[in-house]
PDB file of C-alpha atoms in Angstrom:
ATOM      1  CA  MET J1187     -49.930 -17.178 -27.571  1.00 48.00           C
ATOM      2  CA  SER J1188     -49.215 -13.794 -26.003  1.00 50.00           C
ATOM      3  CA  GLU J1189     -52.805 -13.519 -24.738  1.00 52.00           C
ATOM      4  CA  LEU J1190     -52.519 -16.959 -23.142  1.00 48.00           C
ATOM      5  CA  SER J1191     -49.292 -16.044 -21.403  1.00 49.00           C
ATOM      6  CA  GLN J1192     -50.771 -12.810 -20.131  1.00 54.00           C
ATOM      7  CA  SER J1193     -53.803 -14.562 -18.720  1.00 53.00           C
ATOM      8  CA  MET J1194     -51.801 -17.197 -16.807  1.00 52.00           C
ATOM      9  CA  PRO J1195     -51.104 -16.068 -13.211  1.00 55.00           C
ATOM     10  CA  ILE J1196     -47.524 -16.089 -11.931  1.00 54.00           C
ATOM     11  CA  SER J1197     -47.194 -18.691  -9.198  1.00 57.00           C
ATOM     12  CA  ALA J1198     -45.730 -17.577  -5.897  1.00 59.00           C
ATOM     13  CA  PRO J1199     -42.247 -18.964  -5.131  1.00 62.00           C
ATOM     14  CA  GLY J1200     -42.140 -21.957  -2.846  1.00 62.00           C
ATOM     15  CA  PHE J1201     -40.363 -22.202   0.502  1.00 60.00           C
ATOM     16  CA  ALA J1202     -37.246 -23.763  -1.016  1.00 64.00           C
ATOM     17  CA  GLU J1203     -37.081 -21.068  -3.681  1.00 68.00           C
ATOM     18  CA  ARG J1204     -37.410 -18.304  -1.097  1.00 66.00           C
ATOM     19  CA  ILE J1205     -34.603 -19.836   1.001  1.00 62.00           C
ATOM     20  CA  ALA J1206     -32.357 -20.150  -2.061  1.00 64.00           C
ATOM     21  CA  ASP J1207     -33.108 -16.559  -3.067  1.00 67.00           C
ATOM     22  CA  ALA J1208     -32.266 -15.310   0.423  1.00 60.00           C
ATOM     23  CA  LEU J1209     -28.981 -17.242   0.444  1.00 59.00           C
ATOM     24  CA  LEU J1210     -27.945 -15.912  -2.966  1.00 62.00           C
ATOM     25  CA  SER J1211     -29.099 -12.327  -2.439  1.00 63.00           C
ATOM     26  CA  GLY J1212     -26.754 -11.674   0.487  1.00 59.00           C
ATOM     27  CA  ARG J1213     -29.425 -10.108   2.689  1.00 61.00           C
ATOM     28  CA  GLY J1214     -29.225 -10.395   6.460  1.00 64.00           C
ATOM     29  CA  ILE J1215     -27.578 -13.432   8.018  1.00 69.00           C
ATOM     30  CA  TRP J1216     -28.881 -15.879   5.428  1.00 68.00           C
ATOM     31  CA  PRO J1217     -25.552 -16.258   3.551  1.00 72.00           C
ATOM     32  CA  ALA J1218     -23.942 -17.402   6.800  1.00 75.00           C
ATOM     33  CA  VAL J1219     -26.593 -20.013   7.578  1.00 76.00           C
ATOM     34  CA  PRO J1220     -24.766 -22.972   5.918  1.00 80.00           C
ATOM     35  CA  ALA J1221     -21.542 -22.206   7.786  1.00 81.00           C
ATOM     36  CA  ILE J1222     -23.471 -21.816  11.057  1.00 82.00           C
ATOM     37  CA  LEU J1223     -25.149 -25.193  10.584  1.00 86.00           C
ATOM     38  CA  VAL J1224     -21.816 -26.881   9.867  1.00 87.00           C
ATOM     39  CA  LEU J1225     -20.249 -25.327  12.966  1.00 82.00           C
ATOM     40  CA  MET J1226     -23.225 -26.414  15.056  1.00 84.00           C
ATOM     41  CA  VAL J1227     -22.831 -30.010  13.917  1.00 84.00           C
ATOM     42  CA  VAL J1228     -19.037 -30.402  14.002  1.00 82.00           C
ATOM     43  CA  ALA J1229     -18.078 -28.004  16.814  1.00 79.00           C
ATOM     44  CA  VAL J1230     -20.832 -26.688  19.065  1.00 81.00           C
ATOM     45  CA  VAL J1231     -22.783 -29.909  19.672  1.00 83.00           C
ATOM     46  CA  PRO J1232     -19.707 -32.052  20.519  1.00 80.00           C
ATOM     47  CA  PHE J1233     -18.380 -29.269  22.728  1.00 80.00           C
ATOM     48  CA  VAL J1234     -21.666 -29.031  24.656  1.00 82.00           C
ATOM     49  CA  ILE J1235     -21.630 -32.801  25.140  1.00 79.00           C
ATOM     50  CA  LEU J1236     -18.041 -32.602  26.390  1.00 78.00           C
ATOM     51  CA  LEU J1237     -18.850 -29.837  28.867  1.00 78.00           C
ATOM     52  CA  SER J1238     -21.879 -31.733  30.143  1.00 80.00           C
ATOM     53  CA  LEU J1239     -19.525 -34.452  31.318  1.00 78.00           C
ATOM     54  CA  GLY J1240     -17.746 -31.974  33.596  1.00 79.00           C
ATOM     55  CA  PHE J1241     -20.918 -31.216  35.529  1.00 79.00           C
ATOM     56  CA  SER J1242     -22.009 -34.776  36.119  1.00 77.00           C
ATOM     57  CA  ASP J1243     -20.973 -38.050  37.681  1.00 72.00           C
ATOM     58  CA  VAL J1244     -20.634 -40.538  34.865  1.00 68.00           C
ATOM     59  CA  GLU J1245     -20.717 -44.304  35.209  1.00 66.00           C
ATOM     60  CA  VAL J1246     -19.078 -46.090  32.272  1.00 63.00           C
ATOM     61  CA  ALA J1247     -19.363 -49.756  31.486  1.00 63.00           C
ATOM     62  CA  ARG J1248     -17.644 -51.366  28.487  1.00 63.00           C
ATOM     63  CA  GLY J1249     -17.053 -47.968  26.895  1.00 58.00           C
ATOM     64  CA  ASP J1250     -20.697 -46.858  27.171  1.00 63.00           C
ATOM     65  CA  ILE J1251     -22.220 -44.310  29.556  1.00 62.00           C
ATOM     66  CA  VAL J1252     -24.587 -46.187  31.847  1.00 61.00           C
ATOM     67  CA  SER J1253     -25.708 -43.304  34.056  1.00 62.00           C
ATOM     68  CA  GLN J1254     -25.066 -39.558  34.278  1.00 67.00           C
ATOM     69  CA  THR J1255     -26.151 -37.371  37.205  1.00 73.00           C
ATOM     70  CA  PHE J1256     -25.581 -33.630  37.722  1.00 72.00           C
ATOM     71  CA  SER J1257     -22.736 -32.736  40.069  1.00 75.00           C
ATOM     72  CA  LEU J1258     -20.316 -29.867  40.745  1.00 79.00           C
ATOM     73  CA  THR J1259     -17.797 -32.090  42.474  1.00 81.00           C
ATOM     74  CA  HIS J1260     -15.312 -32.192  39.600  1.00 78.00           C
ATOM     75  CA  LEU J1261     -15.317 -28.404  39.203  1.00 83.00           C
ATOM     76  CA  THR J1262     -14.801 -27.715  42.914  1.00 86.00           C
ATOM     77  CA  ASN J1263     -12.063 -30.331  43.098  1.00 83.00           C
ATOM     78  CA  ALA J1264     -10.272 -28.767  40.148  1.00 84.00           C
ATOM     79  CA  LEU J1265     -10.455 -25.258  41.601  1.00 85.00           C
ATOM     80  CA  SER J1266      -9.068 -26.472  44.928  1.00 87.00           C
ATOM     81  CA  ASP J1267      -6.302 -28.626  43.433  1.00 85.00           C
ATOM     82  CA  PRO J1268      -2.879 -26.880  43.482  1.00 90.00           C
ATOM     83  CA  LEU J1269      -1.760 -28.935  40.464  1.00 87.00           C
ATOM     84  CA  TYR J1270      -4.365 -27.202  38.300  1.00 88.00           C
ATOM     85  CA  TRP J1271      -3.209 -23.749  39.372  1.00 91.00           C
ATOM     86  CA  ILE J1272       0.456 -24.603  38.769  1.00 91.00           C
ATOM     87  CA  THR J1273      -0.289 -26.129  35.362  1.00 90.00           C
ATOM     88  CA  PHE J1274      -2.422 -23.249  34.136  1.00 92.00           C
ATOM     89  CA  GLN J1275       0.074 -20.716  35.484  1.00 92.00           C
ATOM     90  CA  ARG J1276       2.838 -22.441  33.510  1.00 91.00           C
ATOM     91  CA  SER J1277       0.673 -22.421  30.383  1.00 92.00           C
ATOM     92  CA  LEU J1278      -0.149 -18.744  30.889  1.00 94.00           C
ATOM     93  CA  ASN J1279       3.485 -17.759  31.444  1.00 94.00           C
ATOM     94  CA  LEU J1280       4.557 -19.712  28.369  1.00 93.00           C
ATOM     95  CA  ALA J1281       1.860 -18.135  26.194  1.00 94.00           C
ATOM     96  CA  VAL J1282       2.560 -14.586  27.409  1.00 95.00           C
ATOM     97  CA  THR J1283       6.319 -14.988  26.927  1.00 95.00           C
ATOM     98  CA  THR J1284       5.819 -16.433  23.442  1.00 95.00           C
ATOM     99  CA  THR J1285       3.488 -13.581  22.508  1.00 95.00           C
ATOM    100  CA  ALA J1286       5.895 -10.935  23.770  1.00 95.00           C
ATOM    101  CA  LEU J1287       8.843 -12.451  21.894  1.00 95.00           C
ATOM    102  CA  CYS J1288       6.793 -12.751  18.704  1.00 95.00           C
ATOM    103  CA  VAL J1289       5.899  -9.049  18.952  1.00 94.00           C
ATOM    104  CA  LEU J1290       9.525  -8.049  19.521  1.00 95.00           C
ATOM    105  CA  LEU J1291      10.810 -10.237  16.672  1.00 94.00           C
ATOM    106  CA  GLY J1292       7.926  -9.768  14.266  1.00 93.00           C
ATOM    107  CA  TYR J1293       7.538  -5.993  14.389  1.00 92.00           C
ATOM    108  CA  PRO J1294      10.955  -5.211  12.831  1.00 92.00           C
ATOM    109  CA  VAL J1295      10.163  -7.636   9.994  1.00 92.00           C
ATOM    110  CA  ALA J1296       6.834  -5.918   9.322  1.00 91.00           C
ATOM    111  CA  TYR J1297       8.504  -2.495   9.486  1.00 88.00           C
ATOM    112  CA  LEU J1298      11.150  -3.627   6.992  1.00 89.00           C
ATOM    113  CA  PHE J1299       8.318  -4.759   4.719  1.00 89.00           C
ATOM    114  CA  LEU J1300       6.761  -1.296   4.999  1.00 84.00           C
ATOM    115  CA  ILE J1301       9.877   0.666   4.060  1.00 82.00           C
ATOM    116  CA  GLY J1302      11.472  -1.942   1.795  1.00 81.00           C
ATOM    117  CA  GLY J1303      11.490  -2.108  -1.960  1.00 82.00           C
ATOM    118  CA  LYS J1304       9.585  -4.395  -4.269  1.00 86.00           C
ATOM    119  CA  TRP J1305      11.922  -7.377  -4.039  1.00 91.00           C
ATOM    120  CA  THR J1306      12.384  -6.957  -0.306  1.00 89.00           C
ATOM    121  CA  LYS J1307       8.640  -7.187   0.217  1.00 88.00           C
ATOM    122  CA  ARG J1308       8.396 -10.286  -1.943  1.00 91.00           C
ATOM    123  CA  LEU J1309      11.239 -11.969  -0.077  1.00 92.00           C
ATOM    124  CA  ILE J1310       9.673 -11.201   3.318  1.00 91.00           C
ATOM    125  CA  LEU J1311       6.312 -12.559   2.206  1.00 90.00           C
ATOM    126  CA  ILE J1312       7.899 -15.748   0.891  1.00 91.00           C
ATOM    127  CA  LEU J1313       9.919 -16.310   4.054  1.00 91.00           C
ATOM    128  CA  THR J1314       6.857 -15.609   6.216  1.00 90.00           C
ATOM    129  CA  ILE J1315       4.316 -17.726   4.353  1.00 91.00           C
ATOM    130  CA  ALA J1316       6.629 -20.649   3.471  1.00 88.00           C
ATOM    131  CA  PRO J1317       6.721 -22.096   7.028  1.00 87.00           C
ATOM    132  CA  LEU J1318       2.918 -22.102   7.108  1.00 87.00           C
ATOM    133  CA  LEU J1319       2.902 -24.495   4.156  1.00 87.00           C
ATOM    134  CA  THR J1320       4.579 -27.124   6.339  1.00 83.00           C
ATOM    135  CA  SER J1321       2.845 -28.944   9.150  1.00 83.00           C
ATOM    136  CA  GLY J1322       3.616 -27.764  12.659  1.00 82.00           C
ATOM    137  CA  ILE J1323       4.506 -31.333  13.594  1.00 84.00           C
ATOM    138  CA  VAL J1324       7.183 -31.425  10.895  1.00 86.00           C
ATOM    139  CA  ARG J1325       8.644 -28.113  12.044  1.00 88.00           C
ATOM    140  CA  THR J1326       8.643 -29.354  15.635  1.00 86.00           C
ATOM    141  CA  TYR J1327      10.492 -32.512  14.632  1.00 86.00           C
ATOM    142  CA  ALA J1328      13.039 -30.304  12.877  1.00 86.00           C
ATOM    143  CA  TRP J1329      13.784 -28.671  16.225  1.00 87.00           C
ATOM    144  CA  LEU J1330      14.432 -32.132  17.656  1.00 85.00           C
ATOM    145  CA  VAL J1331      17.286 -32.447  15.177  1.00 85.00           C
ATOM    146  CA  ILE J1332      18.550 -28.909  15.782  1.00 86.00           C
ATOM    147  CA  LEU J1333      18.419 -28.865  19.591  1.00 85.00           C
ATOM    148  CA  GLY J1334      19.270 -32.504  20.326  1.00 82.00           C
ATOM    149  CA  GLY J1335      22.402 -33.689  22.082  1.00 78.00           C
ATOM    150  CA  ARG J1336      24.033 -34.352  18.709  1.00 80.00           C
ATOM    151  CA  GLY J1337      22.112 -31.617  16.968  1.00 78.00           C
ATOM    152  CA  VAL J1338      23.300 -28.639  14.963  1.00 83.00           C
ATOM    153  CA  VAL J1339      23.513 -26.267  17.925  1.00 83.00           C
ATOM    154  CA  ASN J1340      25.598 -28.507  20.160  1.00 82.00           C
ATOM    155  CA  GLN J1341      27.871 -29.668  17.349  1.00 84.00           C
ATOM    156  CA  THR J1342      28.496 -26.058  16.311  1.00 84.00           C
ATOM    157  CA  LEU J1343      29.321 -24.974  19.861  1.00 83.00           C
ATOM    158  CA  ILE J1344      31.633 -27.929  20.366  1.00 84.00           C
ATOM    159  CA  GLY J1345      33.332 -27.286  17.017  1.00 83.00           C
ATOM    160  CA  MET J1346      33.932 -23.652  17.998  1.00 83.00           C
ATOM    161  CA  GLY J1347      35.421 -24.763  21.310  1.00 79.00           C
ATOM    162  CA  LEU J1348      32.849 -22.935  23.402  1.00 79.00           C
ATOM    163  CA  ILE J1349      31.695 -26.070  25.241  1.00 79.00           C
ATOM    164  CA  ASP J1350      33.284 -29.438  26.011  1.00 81.00           C
ATOM    165  CA  GLN J1351      30.140 -31.548  26.151  1.00 82.00           C
ATOM    166  CA  PRO J1352      26.639 -31.152  24.682  1.00 81.00           C
ATOM    167  CA  LEU J1353      24.241 -28.861  26.467  1.00 81.00           C
ATOM    168  CA  ARG J1354      20.910 -30.218  27.656  1.00 84.00           C
ATOM    169  CA  ILE J1355      18.454 -28.173  25.644  1.00 81.00           C
ATOM    170  CA  MET J1356      15.828 -30.736  24.742  1.00 85.00           C
ATOM    171  CA  ASN J1357      13.111 -31.621  27.266  1.00 84.00           C
ATOM    172  CA  THR J1358      13.401 -28.209  28.905  1.00 85.00           C
ATOM    173  CA  HIS J1359      11.293 -25.093  29.079  1.00 87.00           C
ATOM    174  CA  TRP J1360      13.704 -23.283  26.754  1.00 89.00           C
ATOM    175  CA  ALA J1361      13.263 -25.856  24.003  1.00 89.00           C
ATOM    176  CA  VAL J1362       9.491 -25.465  24.192  1.00 91.00           C
ATOM    177  CA  LEU J1363       9.792 -21.673  24.124  1.00 92.00           C
ATOM    178  CA  ILE J1364      12.111 -21.693  21.101  1.00 92.00           C
ATOM    179  CA  GLY J1365       9.815 -23.995  19.175  1.00 90.00           C
ATOM    180  CA  MET J1366       6.716 -21.990  20.067  1.00 92.00           C
ATOM    181  CA  VAL J1367       8.239 -18.682  18.957  1.00 93.00           C
ATOM    182  CA  GLN J1368       9.466 -20.046  15.637  1.00 91.00           C
ATOM    183  CA  ILE J1369       6.203 -21.813  14.791  1.00 92.00           C
ATOM    184  CA  HIS J1370       3.899 -18.932  15.755  1.00 93.00           C
ATOM    185  CA  LEU J1371       6.018 -16.008  14.539  1.00 93.00           C
ATOM    186  CA  PRO J1372       4.413 -15.892  11.039  1.00 93.00           C
ATOM    187  CA  VAL J1373       1.003 -15.545  12.668  1.00 93.00           C
ATOM    188  CA  MET J1374       2.242 -12.318  14.253  1.00 94.00           C
ATOM    189  CA  ILE J1375       3.997 -10.938  11.184  1.00 93.00           C
ATOM    190  CA  LEU J1376       1.106 -11.297   8.720  1.00 92.00           C
ATOM    191  CA  PRO J1377      -1.444  -9.156  10.673  1.00 92.00           C
ATOM    192  CA  LEU J1378       1.224  -6.505  11.215  1.00 92.00           C
ATOM    193  CA  ILE J1379       2.002  -6.404   7.494  1.00 91.00           C
ATOM    194  CA  ALA J1380      -1.695  -6.204   6.625  1.00 89.00           C
ATOM    195  CA  VAL J1381      -2.356  -3.297   9.001  1.00 88.00           C
ATOM    196  CA  MET J1382       0.794  -1.361   8.134  1.00 85.00           C
ATOM    197  CA  SER J1383       0.246  -1.701   4.380  1.00 83.00           C
ATOM    198  CA  ARG J1384      -3.301  -0.363   4.366  1.00 80.00           C
ATOM    199  CA  HIS J1385      -2.368   3.137   5.600  1.00 73.00           C
ATOM    200  CA  ASP J1386      -1.493   5.926   3.207  1.00 66.00           C
ATOM    201  CA  GLY J1387       2.266   6.176   2.744  1.00 66.00           C
ATOM    202  CA  ARG J1388       1.982   9.946   2.450  1.00 70.00           C
ATOM    203  CA  ILE J1389       1.515  10.096   6.234  1.00 71.00           C
ATOM    204  CA  ILE J1390       5.106   8.975   6.691  1.00 71.00           C
ATOM    205  CA  GLU J1391       6.298  11.451   4.049  1.00 69.00           C
ATOM    206  CA  ALA J1392       4.406  14.253   5.803  1.00 73.00           C
ATOM    207  CA  ALA J1393       6.012  13.410   9.137  1.00 70.00           C
ATOM    208  CA  GLU J1394       9.483  13.430   7.567  1.00 69.00           C
ATOM    209  CA  ASN J1395       8.780  16.717   5.785  1.00 69.00           C
ATOM    210  CA  LEU J1396       7.833  18.238   9.133  1.00 71.00           C
ATOM    211  CA  GLY J1397      11.271  17.380  10.477  1.00 69.00           C
ATOM    212  CA  ALA J1398      10.615  14.055  12.210  1.00 68.00           C
ATOM    213  CA  THR J1399      13.476  11.586  12.232  1.00 72.00           C
ATOM    214  CA  ARG J1400      13.054   7.971  11.128  1.00 70.00           C
ATOM    215  CA  LEU J1401      12.899   6.876  14.757  1.00 75.00           C
ATOM    216  CA  GLY J1402      10.471   9.688  15.620  1.00 73.00           C
ATOM    217  CA  THR J1403       8.205   8.732  12.710  1.00 74.00           C
ATOM    218  CA  LEU J1404       8.244   5.133  13.857  1.00 73.00           C
ATOM    219  CA  ARG J1405       7.402   6.054  17.440  1.00 74.00           C
ATOM    220  CA  THR J1406       4.754   8.726  16.848  1.00 74.00           C
ATOM    221  CA  VAL J1407       3.142   7.668  13.556  1.00 77.00           C
ATOM    222  CA  ILE J1408       3.768   4.078  12.502  1.00 78.00           C
ATOM    223  CA  LEU J1409       3.597   2.436  15.919  1.00 80.00           C
ATOM    224  CA  PRO J1410       0.216   3.954  16.911  1.00 82.00           C
ATOM    225  CA  LEU J1411      -1.256   3.116  13.507  1.00 82.00           C
ATOM    226  CA  SER J1412      -0.091  -0.495  13.813  1.00 86.00           C
ATOM    227  CA  VAL J1413      -1.730  -1.088  17.206  1.00 88.00           C
ATOM    228  CA  PRO J1414      -4.666  -3.053  15.673  1.00 89.00           C
ATOM    229  CA  GLY J1415      -2.188  -5.374  13.976  1.00 90.00           C
ATOM    230  CA  ILE J1416      -0.294  -5.885  17.236  1.00 92.00           C
ATOM    231  CA  GLY J1417      -3.542  -6.681  19.029  1.00 92.00           C
ATOM    232  CA  THR J1418      -4.715  -9.111  16.356  1.00 92.00           C
ATOM    233  CA  GLY J1419      -1.374 -10.879  16.154  1.00 93.00           C
ATOM    234  CA  ALA J1420      -1.065 -11.045  19.932  1.00 94.00           C
ATOM    235  CA  ALA J1421      -4.543 -12.569  20.231  1.00 94.00           C
ATOM    236  CA  LEU J1422      -3.762 -15.220  17.611  1.00 94.00           C
ATOM    237  CA  VAL J1423      -0.340 -16.100  19.009  1.00 94.00           C
ATOM    238  CA  PHE J1424      -1.611 -16.234  22.586  1.00 95.00           C
ATOM    239  CA  THR J1425      -4.512 -18.506  21.671  1.00 93.00           C
ATOM    240  CA  LEU J1426      -2.277 -20.891  19.742  1.00 92.00           C
ATOM    241  CA  SER J1427       0.439 -20.875  22.414  1.00 92.00           C
ATOM    242  CA  TYR J1428      -1.949 -21.250  25.341  1.00 93.00           C
ATOM    243  CA  THR J1429      -3.817 -24.209  23.870  1.00 90.00           C
ATOM    244  CA  THR J1430      -1.014 -25.951  21.966  1.00 88.00           C
ATOM    245  CA  PHE J1431      -0.284 -29.612  22.537  1.00 87.00           C
ATOM    246  CA  VAL J1432       2.250 -30.762  19.940  1.00 87.00           C
ATOM    247  CA  VAL J1433       5.187 -28.496  20.801  1.00 88.00           C
ATOM    248  CA  PRO J1434       5.235 -29.093  24.588  1.00 89.00           C
ATOM    249  CA  GLN J1435       4.685 -32.799  24.078  1.00 87.00           C
ATOM    250  CA  LEU J1436       7.577 -33.249  21.628  1.00 86.00           C
ATOM    251  CA  LEU J1437      10.107 -30.647  22.750  1.00 87.00           C
ATOM    252  CA  GLY J1438       9.297 -30.689  26.454  1.00 84.00           C
ATOM    253  CA  GLY J1439       9.334 -34.431  26.873  1.00 78.00           C
ATOM    254  CA  GLY J1440       6.818 -36.556  28.708  1.00 73.00           C
ATOM    255  CA  ASN J1441       7.354 -34.712  31.996  1.00 77.00           C
ATOM    256  CA  TYR J1442       6.506 -31.236  30.659  1.00 83.00           C
ATOM    257  CA  LEU J1443       2.946 -30.560  31.783  1.00 85.00           C
ATOM    258  CA  ASN J1444       0.796 -27.724  30.502  1.00 87.00           C
ATOM    259  CA  ALA J1445      -2.969 -27.372  30.228  1.00 88.00           C
ATOM    260  CA  ALA J1446      -3.295 -29.111  26.855  1.00 88.00           C
ATOM    261  CA  THR J1447      -1.096 -32.081  27.768  1.00 88.00           C
ATOM    262  CA  MET J1448      -2.926 -32.445  31.079  1.00 89.00           C
ATOM    263  CA  ILE J1449      -6.278 -32.652  29.267  1.00 88.00           C
ATOM    264  CA  TYR J1450      -4.820 -35.192  26.860  1.00 87.00           C
ATOM    265  CA  GLU J1451      -3.585 -37.400  29.691  1.00 86.00           C
ATOM    266  CA  GLN J1452      -6.873 -37.160  31.570  1.00 84.00           C
ATOM    267  CA  VAL J1453      -9.002 -38.088  28.575  1.00 82.00           C
ATOM    268  CA  VAL J1454      -6.798 -40.572  26.680  1.00 81.00           C
ATOM    269  CA  PHE J1455      -4.699 -42.308  29.318  1.00 81.00           C
ATOM    270  CA  SER J1456      -6.665 -41.990  32.569  1.00 77.00           C
ATOM    271  CA  LEU J1457     -10.093 -42.083  30.853  1.00 75.00           C
ATOM    272  CA  GLU J1458     -11.272 -39.435  33.336  1.00 80.00           C
ATOM    273  CA  TRP J1459     -13.663 -37.697  30.970  1.00 79.00           C
ATOM    274  CA  SER J1460     -15.223 -35.501  33.635  1.00 81.00           C
ATOM    275  CA  LYS J1461     -11.844 -34.143  34.748  1.00 84.00           C
ATOM    276  CA  GLY J1462     -10.837 -33.557  31.144  1.00 84.00           C
ATOM    277  CA  SER J1463     -14.103 -31.737  30.528  1.00 86.00           C
ATOM    278  CA  VAL J1464     -13.576 -29.453  33.528  1.00 88.00           C
ATOM    279  CA  SER J1465     -10.001 -28.775  32.443  1.00 88.00           C
ATOM    280  CA  SER J1466     -11.231 -27.881  28.959  1.00 88.00           C
ATOM    281  CA  LEU J1467     -13.789 -25.500  30.447  1.00 88.00           C
ATOM    282  CA  LEU J1468     -11.133 -23.788  32.568  1.00 90.00           C
ATOM    283  CA  LEU J1469      -8.791 -23.560  29.591  1.00 90.00           C
ATOM    284  CA  MET J1470     -11.455 -22.018  27.370  1.00 89.00           C
ATOM    285  CA  SER J1471     -12.668 -19.591  30.050  1.00 89.00           C
ATOM    286  CA  SER J1472      -9.207 -18.322  30.976  1.00 91.00           C
ATOM    287  CA  CYS J1473      -8.260 -17.974  27.302  1.00 92.00           C
ATOM    288  CA  LEU J1474     -11.441 -15.994  26.639  1.00 92.00           C
ATOM    289  CA  ILE J1475     -10.689 -13.644  29.537  1.00 93.00           C
ATOM    290  CA  VAL J1476      -7.221 -12.886  28.166  1.00 93.00           C
ATOM    291  CA  LEU J1477      -8.573 -12.364  24.636  1.00 93.00           C
ATOM    292  CA  VAL J1478     -11.177  -9.900  25.898  1.00 93.00           C
ATOM    293  CA  SER J1479      -8.451  -8.069  27.820  1.00 93.00           C
ATOM    294  CA  ILE J1480      -6.287  -7.854  24.689  1.00 92.00           C
ATOM    295  CA  ALA J1481      -9.250  -6.516  22.707  1.00 91.00           C
ATOM    296  CA  LEU J1482     -10.030  -3.853  25.324  1.00 91.00           C
ATOM    297  CA  VAL J1483      -6.400  -2.705  25.514  1.00 90.00           C
ATOM    298  CA  THR J1484      -6.113  -2.628  21.727  1.00 88.00           C
ATOM    299  CA  ASN J1485      -9.302  -0.572  21.351  1.00 88.00           C
ATOM    300  CA  HIS J1486      -8.103   1.846  24.019  1.00 83.00           C
ATOM    301  CA  PHE J1487      -4.769   2.563  22.334  1.00 81.00           C
ATOM    302  CA  ALA J1488      -6.202   2.542  18.807  1.00 75.00           C
ATOM    303  CA  ARG J1489      -9.141   4.824  19.603  1.00 71.00           C
ATOM    304  CA  TRP J1490      -7.545   8.004  18.300  1.00 60.00           C
ATOM    305  CA  THR J1491      -6.830   6.416  14.913  1.00 59.00           C
ATOM    306  CA  LYS J1492     -10.523   5.838  14.272  1.00 57.00           C
ATOM    307  CA  ARG J1493     -12.482   8.367  12.277  1.00 51.00           C
ATOM    308  CA  GLY J1494     -14.459  10.754  14.411  1.00 43.00           C
ATOM    309  CA  ASP J1495     -12.355  10.289  17.568  1.00 43.00           C
ATOM    310  CA  THR J1496      -9.787  12.954  16.753  1.00 43.00           C
TER     311      THR J1496
END
C-alpha cells in the first residue's frame, strides 16, 4: 500500500484551489478581492452610470431612456448658475461650522477620558456609543420635540419667565446646526479617544516631573500627539455634515436648501437626472478636495510625532 501511494504522482492544484489558497493565505491583495467585487457591483457601477447621465442629453419616454448623447451643457450650466454656488457655499459653511464645534466640544470629553479613572472612562464610552445605537432619523425627530414651539426649550424658557412667547427655533439654520452637532459629535469623540489612549502614559508623567503644569502638558504634549485623531474626526464629521440629507430636511423645513436636498429634489421631484448627476459630481469633487486638504494639514502638524522625523 505504501509503495502504491509513493508511486502515484501528486496532482497539481486546480484554478479554483489556487484562488482559494490565495484568499486564505493573506498574500497580496487577494483577501480584499471579495470586498472589491461587492463594492464594484453595489457602489462603483451604479455611480458610474449616474455620472454618465451628467455628461449627456437624455431622452426619457415612459420611464425608459430612449436616447443618450454626450454633452457638457449640464455641467457648464451648473457652474454658471448662481443658485449652485449659493447652495454649495451654504453646505460648506454648515459642514465647517459643525466640524469646528464638534472639535471644541469633543476634545474636552476625550481629554477627560484620558485622565479619568476606570468608571469615568466606562461612563464616557457608554454615553458616546449609546447615541450611535439609535437611528439618526430618530434622533432628529427627538429634536423636533425639543426645539418645537411647544417643545422643552420654549416651555422651560417661558416657565422661567425669560420669554413671553415661544421662540422660532425650528425651520432655521440654528436648528439644523444644533441637530448636526449632536448627531455627529460621537464620530469626533471616538477617534480622539482612540488616538489619545494608544500613547504611553509615562510621557505625561515625564512632562509633569519636569515641571510642566497640567495646562502646559496639554498644550505641548497631549495636543500635538492627538493631531491625527483631530484630523480623522474632522474628516468624518465634515463628510457626514457636508453630504447629509435627513437633518436639513427635517429640522430646516422644506425651504432649507443644501447640496443634498437640492440633489434629492432634482432627481425625485423634478426628474432631472442629468442635473442631479452633475450636482452629485460637484458635491463629491468639492468634498474630496476638502478631505485632501484636511489630510495634508494633519500630516504637516503630526510629522514630528512620527518615528524618524525627530
